[in-house]
Coordinates of N, CA and C in Angstrom, one line a residue:
Chain A
D283 N -58.3 23.6 53.0 CA -58.0 22.3 52.5 C -57.0 22.4 51.5
A284 N -56.5 21.2 51.1 CA -55.7 21.2 50.0 C -56.8 20.8 48.7
D285 N -56.2 21.7 47.8 CA -56.5 21.4 46.4 C -56.3 19.8 45.6
V286 N -55.2 19.1 46.0 CA -54.7 18.1 45.5 C -54.5 17.1 46.8
T287 N -55.3 16.1 46.9 CA -55.2 15.3 48.0 C -54.8 13.9 47.6
Q288 N -53.7 13.3 48.5 CA -53.5 12.0 47.7 C -53.8 10.9 49.2
T289 N -54.4 9.9 49.3 CA -54.4 8.5 50.2 C -53.7 7.5 50.0
P290 N -53.1 6.7 50.1 CA -52.6 7.0 51.7 C -51.6 7.9 51.7
R291 N -50.8 8.1 53.1 CA -49.8 9.2 52.4 C -48.5 8.3 52.8
N292 N -48.3 7.0 53.6 CA -47.3 6.2 53.6 C -48.0 5.1 53.2
R293 N -47.2 3.9 52.8 CA -48.1 2.6 52.8 C -46.3 1.5 52.6
I294 N -46.8 0.5 53.8 CA -45.5 -0.7 53.5 C -46.3 -1.8 53.2
T295 N -45.8 -2.4 52.0 CA -46.6 -3.5 51.5 C -45.5 -4.9 51.2
K296 N -46.0 -5.9 50.9 CA -45.1 -6.7 50.7 C -45.3 -7.0 49.1
T297 N -44.1 -7.9 48.6 CA -44.0 -8.4 47.0 C -45.3 -8.8 46.6
G298 N -45.6 -8.4 45.5 CA -47.0 -9.5 45.1 C -48.4 -9.2 45.5
K299 N -48.3 -8.1 46.4 CA -49.8 -7.6 46.8 C -50.5 -6.7 45.9
R300 N -51.2 -6.3 45.7 CA -52.2 -5.5 44.9 C -52.4 -4.0 45.7
I301 N -52.0 -2.8 45.5 CA -52.1 -1.6 46.3 C -52.6 -0.8 45.2
M302 N -53.8 0.1 45.8 CA -54.1 1.1 45.2 C -54.0 3.0 45.6
L303 N -53.6 3.7 44.8 CA -53.5 5.1 45.6 C -53.9 5.7 44.9
E304 N -54.7 6.3 45.6 CA -55.8 7.3 45.1 C -55.5 8.8 45.1
C305 N -56.2 9.4 44.5 CA -55.9 11.1 44.1 C -57.2 11.9 44.0
S306 N -57.7 12.9 44.5 CA -59.1 13.7 44.7 C -58.2 15.1 44.6
Q307 N -59.3 15.8 43.6 CA -58.7 17.4 43.3 C -60.2 18.0 43.3
T308 N -60.0 19.3 44.1 CA -61.2 20.2 44.2 C -60.8 21.5 43.2
K309 N -59.7 21.4 42.2 CA -59.4 22.7 41.3 C -60.5 22.5 40.4
G310 N -61.3 21.7 39.9 CA -61.9 21.6 38.7 C -61.3 21.5 37.5
H311 N -60.1 21.2 37.4 CA -59.2 20.7 36.3 C -59.8 19.7 36.0
D312 N -59.3 19.4 34.2 CA -59.6 18.5 33.6 C -58.5 17.3 33.4
R313 N -57.5 18.0 33.6 CA -56.3 17.2 33.4 C -55.7 16.4 34.5
M314 N -55.3 15.0 34.7 CA -54.9 14.4 35.7 C -53.3 13.5 35.6
Y315 N -52.3 13.5 36.5 CA -51.5 13.0 36.0 C -50.7 12.2 37.3
W316 N -50.3 11.0 37.2 CA -49.4 10.4 38.2 C -47.7 10.3 37.8
Y317 N -46.8 10.6 38.8 CA -45.8 10.5 38.6 C -45.0 9.7 39.8
R318 N -43.9 9.3 39.7 CA -43.1 8.5 40.6 C -41.9 9.5 41.0
Q319 N -41.4 9.5 42.0 CA -39.7 10.4 42.2 C -39.1 9.2 42.8
D320 N -38.0 9.0 42.4 CA -36.7 8.3 42.8 C -35.5 8.8 43.3
P321 N -34.9 8.8 44.2 CA -33.4 9.5 44.5 C -32.8 9.6 43.3
G322 N -32.5 10.8 42.8 CA -31.7 11.1 42.0 C -32.2 11.2 40.4
L323 N -33.4 10.9 40.5 CA -33.8 10.6 39.2 C -35.0 11.6 38.6
G324 N -35.5 12.7 39.6 CA -36.4 13.5 39.3 C -37.9 12.8 39.7
L325 N -38.7 13.5 38.5 CA -39.9 12.9 38.4 C -40.2 12.7 36.9
R326 N -40.8 11.2 37.4 CA -41.1 10.4 35.7 C -42.6 10.3 35.9
L327 N -43.3 10.4 34.5 CA -44.4 10.1 34.2 C -45.1 8.9 33.8
I328 N -46.1 8.3 34.7 CA -46.6 7.0 34.7 C -47.7 7.0 33.8
Y329 N -48.5 7.9 34.0 CA -49.9 7.7 33.7 C -50.2 9.6 33.4
Y330 N -51.4 9.8 32.4 CA -52.0 11.0 32.4 C -53.3 10.8 31.9
S331 N -54.3 11.6 32.0 CA -55.8 11.6 31.9 C -55.9 12.9 31.3
F332 N -56.4 13.0 30.3 CA -57.3 14.6 29.7 C -58.8 14.6 30.4
D333 N -59.5 13.2 30.3 CA -60.8 13.4 30.9 C -61.3 12.2 31.2
V334 N -62.5 11.7 31.8 CA -62.7 10.5 32.3 C -62.5 9.4 30.9
K335 N -62.5 9.7 30.1 CA -62.5 8.5 28.9 C -61.5 8.8 28.0
D336 N -60.2 9.5 28.7 CA -59.0 9.4 27.9 C -57.6 8.9 28.6
I337 N -57.1 8.0 28.5 CA -56.2 7.7 29.6 C -55.0 7.2 28.9
N338 N -54.1 7.9 28.9 CA -52.6 7.6 28.3 C -51.4 7.0 29.2
K339 N -50.8 6.5 28.3 CA -49.3 5.9 29.2 C -48.2 6.9 29.2
G340 N -47.7 7.2 30.3 CA -46.1 7.9 30.2 C -45.2 7.3 30.1
E341 N -44.2 7.7 30.3 CA -43.0 7.1 30.2 C -42.4 6.0 30.9
I342 N -43.1 5.8 31.9 CA -42.9 4.0 32.9 C -44.2 3.4 33.3
S343 N -45.1 3.4 32.1 CA -46.5 2.9 32.3 C -46.2 1.1 33.1
D344 N -45.3 0.5 32.7 CA -45.3 -1.0 32.9 C -45.3 -1.4 34.6
G345 N -46.4 -2.2 34.8 CA -46.4 -2.7 36.3 C -47.7 -2.1 36.7
Y346 N -48.1 -0.8 36.2 CA -49.0 0.3 36.5 C -50.5 0.3 35.8
S347 N -51.8 0.3 36.5 CA -52.7 0.8 35.8 C -53.4 1.7 36.6
V348 N -54.1 2.5 35.9 CA -55.1 3.6 36.3 C -56.5 3.5 35.8
S349 N -57.2 4.0 36.8 CA -58.6 4.6 36.5 C -59.1 6.0 37.0
R350 N -59.9 6.1 35.7 CA -60.5 8.1 36.1 C -61.9 7.7 36.4
Q351 N -62.0 7.6 37.9 CA -63.9 7.2 38.0 C -64.4 8.5 37.8
A352 N -63.8 9.8 38.0 CA -64.8 10.6 37.9 C -63.5 12.0 37.5
Q353 N -64.0 13.1 36.9 CA -63.3 14.3 36.8 C -62.4 14.6 37.8
A354 N -62.9 14.3 39.2 CA -62.3 15.0 40.6 C -60.9 13.6 40.8
K355 N -61.3 12.7 40.4 CA -60.6 10.9 41.0 C -59.9 10.5 40.1
F356 N -58.4 10.1 40.5 CA -57.5 9.6 39.5 C -57.0 8.4 40.3
S357 N -57.0 7.1 40.1 CA -56.4 6.3 41.2 C -55.5 5.4 40.1
L358 N -54.5 4.9 41.0 CA -53.1 4.3 40.5 C -53.0 3.0 40.9
S359 N -53.0 1.6 40.3 CA -52.6 0.5 41.0 C -51.9 -0.1 40.4
L360 N -51.1 -0.8 41.4 CA -50.0 -1.4 41.3 C -50.6 -3.0 41.7
E361 N -50.7 -4.0 40.4 CA -51.4 -4.9 40.4 C -50.5 -6.1 41.5
S362 N -49.5 -6.2 41.1 CA -48.5 -6.8 42.0 C -47.1 -6.2 42.3
A363 N -47.3 -5.8 43.1 CA -46.1 -4.7 43.5 C -44.8 -5.5 44.2
I364 N -43.4 -4.9 43.6 CA -42.2 -5.5 43.8 C -41.7 -4.5 44.1
P365 N -40.3 -4.8 44.9 CA -39.8 -3.9 45.5 C -38.9 -2.8 44.8
N366 N -38.7 -2.9 43.4 CA -38.4 -1.7 42.6 C -39.7 -0.8 42.2
Q367 N -40.5 -0.7 42.6 CA -41.7 0.0 43.0 C -41.8 1.0 44.1
T368 N -40.9 0.9 44.6 CA -40.4 1.5 46.1 C -40.4 2.8 45.6
A369 N -41.2 4.0 46.0 CA -40.9 5.1 45.5 C -41.7 5.9 46.0
L370 N -41.3 7.6 45.9 CA -42.7 8.6 46.2 C -43.8 8.5 45.0
Y371 N -44.9 9.0 45.2 CA -45.5 8.6 44.2 C -46.6 10.0 44.6
F372 N -46.6 10.8 43.2 CA -47.1 12.0 43.2 C -48.3 12.0 42.1
C373 N -49.4 12.3 42.6 CA -50.3 12.9 41.7 C -50.5 14.8 41.2
A374 N -51.0 14.9 40.2 CA -50.8 16.3 39.9 C -51.9 16.5 39.0
T375 N -52.6 17.9 38.5 CA -53.8 18.2 38.0 C -53.2 19.6 36.9
S376 N -54.0 19.7 36.1 CA -53.4 20.7 35.1 C -55.0 21.2 34.7
D377 N -54.8 22.7 34.4 CA -55.8 23.4 33.5 C -54.9 24.2 32.3
R378 N -54.9 23.7 31.2 CA -54.5 24.4 30.3 C -54.3 26.2 30.4
T379 N -53.6 26.8 30.3 CA -54.2 28.7 29.9 C -52.8 28.8 28.8
A380 N -52.9 29.5 28.6 CA -52.6 30.4 27.2 C -50.7 30.1 27.2
G381 N -50.5 29.4 26.6 CA -48.6 29.3 26.8 C -48.3 28.2 27.6
T382 N -48.8 28.3 28.5 CA -48.0 26.9 29.5 C -49.2 26.2 29.8
D383 N -48.6 25.1 30.6 CA -49.7 23.7 30.9 C -48.7 23.7 32.6
T384 N -49.5 24.4 33.5 CA -49.0 24.4 34.8 C -49.5 23.0 35.5
Q385 N -49.2 22.2 36.0 CA -49.5 21.3 36.8 C -49.4 21.6 38.3
Y386 N -50.1 21.0 39.1 CA -50.5 21.2 40.6 C -50.4 19.6 41.5
F387 N -49.7 19.8 42.3 CA -49.2 18.3 43.0 C -50.0 18.2 44.0
G388 N -50.0 17.2 44.1 CA -50.5 16.4 45.8 C -49.3 16.3 46.6
P389 N -49.5 16.3 48.2 CA -48.5 16.1 48.7 C -47.3 14.9 48.6
G390 N -48.2 13.9 47.9 CA -47.1 12.5 47.9 C -47.6 11.3 48.6
T391 N -47.6 10.2 48.3 CA -47.6 9.0 49.0 C -45.9 8.1 48.9
R392 N -45.6 7.6 50.4 CA -44.6 7.1 50.4 C -44.8 5.8 50.2
L393 N -44.4 5.1 49.0 CA -44.6 3.7 49.0 C -43.1 2.8 49.2
T394 N -43.3 1.9 50.4 CA -42.0 0.7 50.3 C -42.9 -0.4 50.1
V395 N -42.2 -1.3 49.0 CA -42.5 -2.7 48.9 C -41.4 -3.5 49.2
L396 N -41.9 -4.7 50.3 CA -40.6 -5.5 50.8 C -40.5 -6.5 50.2
Chain B
D47 N -31.8 8.6 27.2 CA -31.6 9.9 27.0 C -32.2 11.2 27.9
Q48 N -31.4 12.2 28.6 CA -31.9 12.8 29.4 C -32.2 14.2 28.7
Q49 N -33.5 14.6 28.5 CA -33.9 15.9 27.6 C -33.7 17.0 28.5
V50 N -33.8 17.1 29.8 CA -33.8 18.1 30.5 C -32.7 17.8 31.8
K51 N -31.6 18.4 31.7 CA -30.6 18.5 32.6 C -30.4 19.5 33.8
Q52 N -30.4 19.3 35.0 CA -29.8 20.1 36.1 C -28.3 19.3 36.2
N53 N -27.3 19.7 36.2 CA -26.1 19.6 36.1 C -25.6 19.6 37.4
S54 N -26.0 20.5 38.4 CA -25.5 20.7 39.8 C -26.7 20.0 40.7
P55 N -26.4 18.8 41.4 CA -27.3 18.0 42.2 C -27.6 19.3 43.6
S56 N -26.1 20.0 43.9 CA -26.6 20.6 44.9 C -26.2 22.3 44.8
L57 N -26.7 23.0 45.5 CA -26.1 24.6 45.3 C -26.1 25.2 47.2
S58 N -24.7 25.4 47.4 CA -25.2 26.3 49.1 C -25.0 28.0 48.8
V59 N -25.8 28.9 49.5 CA -25.6 30.1 49.2 C -26.0 30.8 50.5
Q60 N -25.3 31.9 50.9 CA -25.4 32.9 52.1 C -26.7 33.6 52.0
E61 N -27.1 33.5 52.7 CA -28.4 34.6 53.0 C -28.1 35.8 52.4
G62 N -29.2 36.3 51.5 CA -29.1 37.8 51.3 C -28.4 37.6 49.9
R63 N -27.5 36.7 49.5 CA -26.8 36.7 48.2 C -28.0 36.3 47.3
I64 N -27.3 36.3 45.9 CA -28.2 35.6 44.9 C -27.7 34.3 44.8
S65 N -28.9 33.6 44.5 CA -28.8 32.3 44.0 C -29.1 31.5 42.3
I66 N -28.5 31.0 42.2 CA -28.8 31.0 40.5 C -28.5 29.2 40.5
L67 N -29.6 28.9 39.6 CA -29.7 27.6 39.3 C -30.1 27.3 37.9
N68 N -29.4 26.3 37.5 CA -28.9 26.3 35.9 C -30.0 25.1 35.4
C69 N -30.4 25.2 34.3 CA -31.2 24.4 33.6 C -30.9 24.0 32.2
D70 N -30.4 23.0 31.1 CA -29.9 22.8 29.9 C -31.4 21.8 29.6
Y71 N -31.9 21.8 28.2 CA -32.5 21.0 27.7 C -31.9 20.7 26.2
T72 N -32.4 19.9 25.6 CA -31.8 19.2 24.3 C -32.9 19.4 23.3
N73 N -34.5 19.2 23.5 CA -35.6 18.8 22.8 C -35.7 20.5 22.1
S74 N -35.4 20.6 20.7 CA -35.5 22.0 20.7 C -37.2 22.2 20.4
M75 N -38.0 21.3 20.6 CA -39.6 21.4 20.4 C -40.2 22.2 21.5
F76 N -39.1 22.0 22.7 CA -40.0 22.6 24.2 C -40.2 23.9 23.7
D77 N -41.3 24.3 24.2 CA -41.9 25.7 24.0 C -42.2 26.8 25.4
Y78 N -42.3 25.9 26.8 CA -42.5 26.6 27.5 C -41.6 25.6 28.7
F79 N -41.2 26.3 30.0 CA -40.6 26.2 31.0 C -41.2 26.4 32.4
L80 N -40.6 25.4 33.2 CA -41.4 26.0 34.6 C -40.3 25.3 35.5
W81 N -40.4 26.3 37.0 CA -40.0 26.0 37.8 C -40.7 25.3 39.4
Y82 N -40.2 24.3 39.7 CA -41.0 24.0 41.0 C -39.9 24.0 42.0
K83 N -40.6 24.2 43.2 CA -39.7 23.5 44.3 C -40.4 23.0 44.9
K84 N -39.6 22.3 45.9 CA -40.2 21.0 46.6 C -39.5 20.8 47.9
Y85 N -40.2 20.9 49.1 CA -39.8 20.8 50.2 C -39.6 19.4 50.6
P86 N -39.1 19.0 51.4 CA -39.2 17.5 52.1 C -40.7 17.3 52.6
A87 N -41.0 16.1 52.3 CA -42.6 15.4 52.7 C -43.9 16.4 51.7
E88 N -43.2 17.2 51.1 CA -44.4 18.0 50.7 C -44.4 17.3 48.7
G89 N -45.3 17.6 48.0 CA -45.3 17.6 46.7 C -44.6 19.1 46.2
P90 N -44.0 19.0 44.9 CA -43.6 20.2 44.3 C -44.7 21.4 44.3
T91 N -44.3 22.3 44.3 CA -45.0 23.5 44.3 C -44.9 24.4 43.1
F92 N -45.4 24.9 41.8 CA -45.3 25.7 41.1 C -44.7 27.2 41.6
L93 N -43.4 27.5 40.8 CA -43.0 28.4 41.5 C -43.0 29.8 40.3
I94 N -42.7 29.4 39.0 CA -42.6 30.1 37.7 C -42.5 29.9 36.8
S95 N -42.9 30.1 35.6 CA -42.6 29.9 34.2 C -42.6 30.8 33.2
I96 N -42.0 30.3 32.2 CA -41.7 31.1 30.9 C -42.0 30.5 29.6
S97 N -42.5 31.3 28.5 CA -42.7 30.4 27.2 C -41.4 30.8 26.4
S98 N -41.5 30.3 25.0 CA -40.0 30.6 24.3 C -40.2 31.8 23.9
I99 N -41.4 32.6 23.8 CA -41.5 33.9 22.9 C -40.8 34.6 24.0
K100 N -40.2 34.6 25.3 CA -39.8 35.8 25.9 C -38.6 35.1 26.8
D101 N -37.8 36.3 26.8 CA -36.4 35.5 27.4 C -36.1 35.9 29.2
K102 N -37.1 36.6 29.5 CA -37.3 36.8 31.1 C -38.4 36.8 31.4
N103 N -38.7 36.3 32.6 CA -39.9 36.2 33.3 C -39.6 36.5 34.7
E104 N -40.1 37.8 35.5 CA -39.9 38.4 37.1 C -41.3 37.8 37.9
D105 N -41.1 37.4 38.8 CA -42.0 37.5 39.9 C -41.8 37.6 41.3
G106 N -41.4 38.9 41.7 CA -41.1 39.2 43.2 C -39.6 38.9 43.1
R107 N -39.1 38.0 44.0 CA -37.7 37.7 44.1 C -36.9 36.7 43.0
F108 N -38.1 36.0 42.4 CA -37.5 35.2 41.2 C -37.8 35.7 39.8
T109 N -36.8 35.3 39.3 CA -36.5 35.7 37.7 C -36.2 34.3 37.1
V110 N -36.6 34.3 35.8 CA -36.0 33.0 35.0 C -35.9 33.6 33.8
F111 N -34.6 33.2 33.2 CA -33.8 33.5 32.0 C -33.8 32.7 31.2
L112 N -34.1 32.7 29.6 CA -34.5 31.6 28.6 C -33.2 32.0 27.7
N113 N -32.2 31.4 27.2 CA -31.6 31.7 26.1 C -31.9 30.4 25.5
K114 N -32.6 30.4 24.3 CA -33.3 29.7 23.4 C -32.0 29.0 22.5
S115 N -31.2 29.7 22.0 CA -30.0 29.5 21.1 C -29.0 28.5 21.9
A116 N -28.9 28.6 23.3 CA -27.9 28.1 24.0 C -29.0 26.7 24.7
K117 N -30.4 26.5 24.6 CA -31.1 25.6 25.2 C -30.8 25.5 26.8
H118 N -30.7 27.0 27.3 CA -30.6 26.8 28.5 C -31.6 27.9 29.3
L119 N -31.7 27.4 30.6 CA -32.8 28.6 31.3 C -32.1 28.3 32.7
S120 N -32.5 29.8 33.3 CA -31.7 29.7 34.7 C -32.9 30.3 35.7
L121 N -32.6 30.2 36.8 CA -33.8 30.7 38.0 C -32.5 31.7 38.9
H122 N -32.9 32.8 39.0 CA -32.2 33.5 39.9 C -33.3 34.0 41.1
I123 N -32.4 34.0 42.3 CA -33.3 34.0 43.5 C -32.6 35.2 44.3
V124 N -33.2 36.5 44.3 CA -32.5 37.5 44.9 C -33.5 38.5 45.7
P125 N -32.9 38.8 47.3 CA -32.3 37.9 47.9 C -32.7 36.8 48.1
S126 N -31.2 35.6 48.5 CA -31.7 34.5 49.0 C -32.3 34.6 50.5
Q127 N -33.2 33.7 51.0 CA -33.9 33.2 52.2 C -33.5 31.7 52.5
P128 N -33.2 31.6 54.2 CA -33.0 30.3 54.7 C -34.6 29.7 54.1
G129 N -35.5 30.2 54.0 CA -36.9 29.5 53.7 C -37.0 29.3 52.2
D130 N -35.9 29.7 51.2 CA -35.8 28.9 49.8 C -35.0 27.8 50.2
S131 N -34.6 27.5 51.0 CA -33.9 25.9 51.1 C -34.6 24.9 51.1
A132 N -34.4 24.3 49.4 CA -35.6 23.4 49.0 C -35.1 22.7 47.8
V133 N -35.7 21.7 47.4 CA -35.3 21.2 46.2 C -35.7 21.7 44.9
Y134 N -35.2 22.4 43.9 CA -35.8 22.8 42.8 C -35.6 22.1 41.2
F135 N -36.9 21.9 40.6 CA -37.1 21.1 39.5 C -37.0 21.7 38.6
C136 N -36.6 21.8 37.3 CA -36.6 22.5 35.8 C -37.9 21.6 35.4
A137 N -38.5 22.0 34.7 CA -39.4 21.2 33.6 C -39.7 21.9 32.4
A138 N -40.2 21.0 31.5 CA -40.1 21.8 29.9 C -41.5 20.9 29.3
G139 N -41.7 21.9 28.4 CA -42.9 21.0 27.5 C -43.2 21.5 26.0
D140 N -43.7 20.8 25.2 CA -43.8 21.2 23.9 C -45.3 21.2 23.8
S141 N -45.8 22.7 23.5 CA -47.3 23.0 23.5 C -48.0 22.3 22.0
G142 N -46.7 22.4 21.0 CA -47.6 21.7 20.0 C -47.7 20.0 19.9
A143 N -47.3 19.4 20.8 CA -47.5 18.2 21.0 C -48.4 17.5 21.1
G144 N -49.3 18.5 22.1 CA -50.8 18.0 22.2 C -51.2 17.2 23.5
S145 N -49.8 16.7 24.1 CA -50.1 15.6 25.0 C -49.8 16.5 26.5
Y146 N -49.3 17.7 26.4 CA -49.5 18.2 27.7 C -48.5 17.5 28.6
Q147 N -47.5 16.9 28.3 CA -46.4 16.5 29.2 C -45.6 17.5 29.7
L148 N -45.0 17.2 30.9 CA -44.1 18.0 31.5 C -42.7 17.0 31.3
T149 N -41.5 17.2 31.2 CA -40.4 16.8 31.2 C -39.5 17.2 32.1
F150 N -39.2 16.5 33.5 CA -38.4 17.2 34.4 C -37.1 16.7 34.7
G151 N -36.2 17.8 35.4 CA -34.9 17.6 35.5 C -34.3 16.8 36.6
K152 N -33.5 16.2 37.4 CA -33.0 15.3 38.5 C -33.3 16.5 39.9
G153 N -33.4 18.0 39.4 CA -33.3 18.8 40.6 C -32.2 18.9 41.2
T154 N -32.0 20.1 41.8 CA -30.8 20.9 42.5 C -31.5 21.0 43.7
K155 N -30.9 20.7 44.7 CA -30.9 20.9 46.1 C -30.5 22.6 46.3
L156 N -31.0 23.3 47.1 CA -30.5 24.6 47.7 C -30.4 24.8 48.7
S157 N -29.2 25.4 49.3 CA -29.7 25.2 50.9 C -29.0 27.1 51.1
V158 N -29.5 27.4 51.6 CA -29.6 29.0 51.8 C -28.9 29.1 53.4
I159 N -27.9 29.3 53.6 CA -27.2 29.7 55.1 C -27.3 30.8 55.8
P160 N -27.8 30.8 56.8 CA -28.2 31.9 57.4 C -27.1 32.7 58.3

């Protein structure tokens, strides 16, 4: 079984709809992240969480919100989806070790906003 | 302002030869660096990392070199195999910032030709 899972894997929705993307992990990591990937732009951080009570905005948080329901679950919401939120969304987790903070990614959700 | 740059969007290499992927950074506070590999329809997979106290780290066919004075790192794959064909992302972090955020480059698509 995958350590980091994301649901749904693909979603097509319309402008103005509310969308929730879910992420679960079995790695036991305390830190979780949401990224989006756009063609030619690499990965950009949306939100990150160090534990259930600690939520932080990333580089591009406008138009998004998150919820850390438990240590293992981190959800990303688009309150009113717009076409330029069409992208690949990745959840990641990490457990800081000496010297590096290696992040482990889920398989991604492809979101299309029409 | 792009703090992590991968200036080559793509690279083609013959099977068995060496692949060299390059990455430059501008933030002198970055003190650890990671390489990720990404196949289509999958999430990025951690490949290898290096902290700023080292100038080389090796793991099997993969070696990362860090030149702090030039703010440059490179990933060497020897010998290259067709299964190495993927997009490679360079990422950097600042362990002193306390935020554990990674900044990613835009990626380099490696094609290994049989």
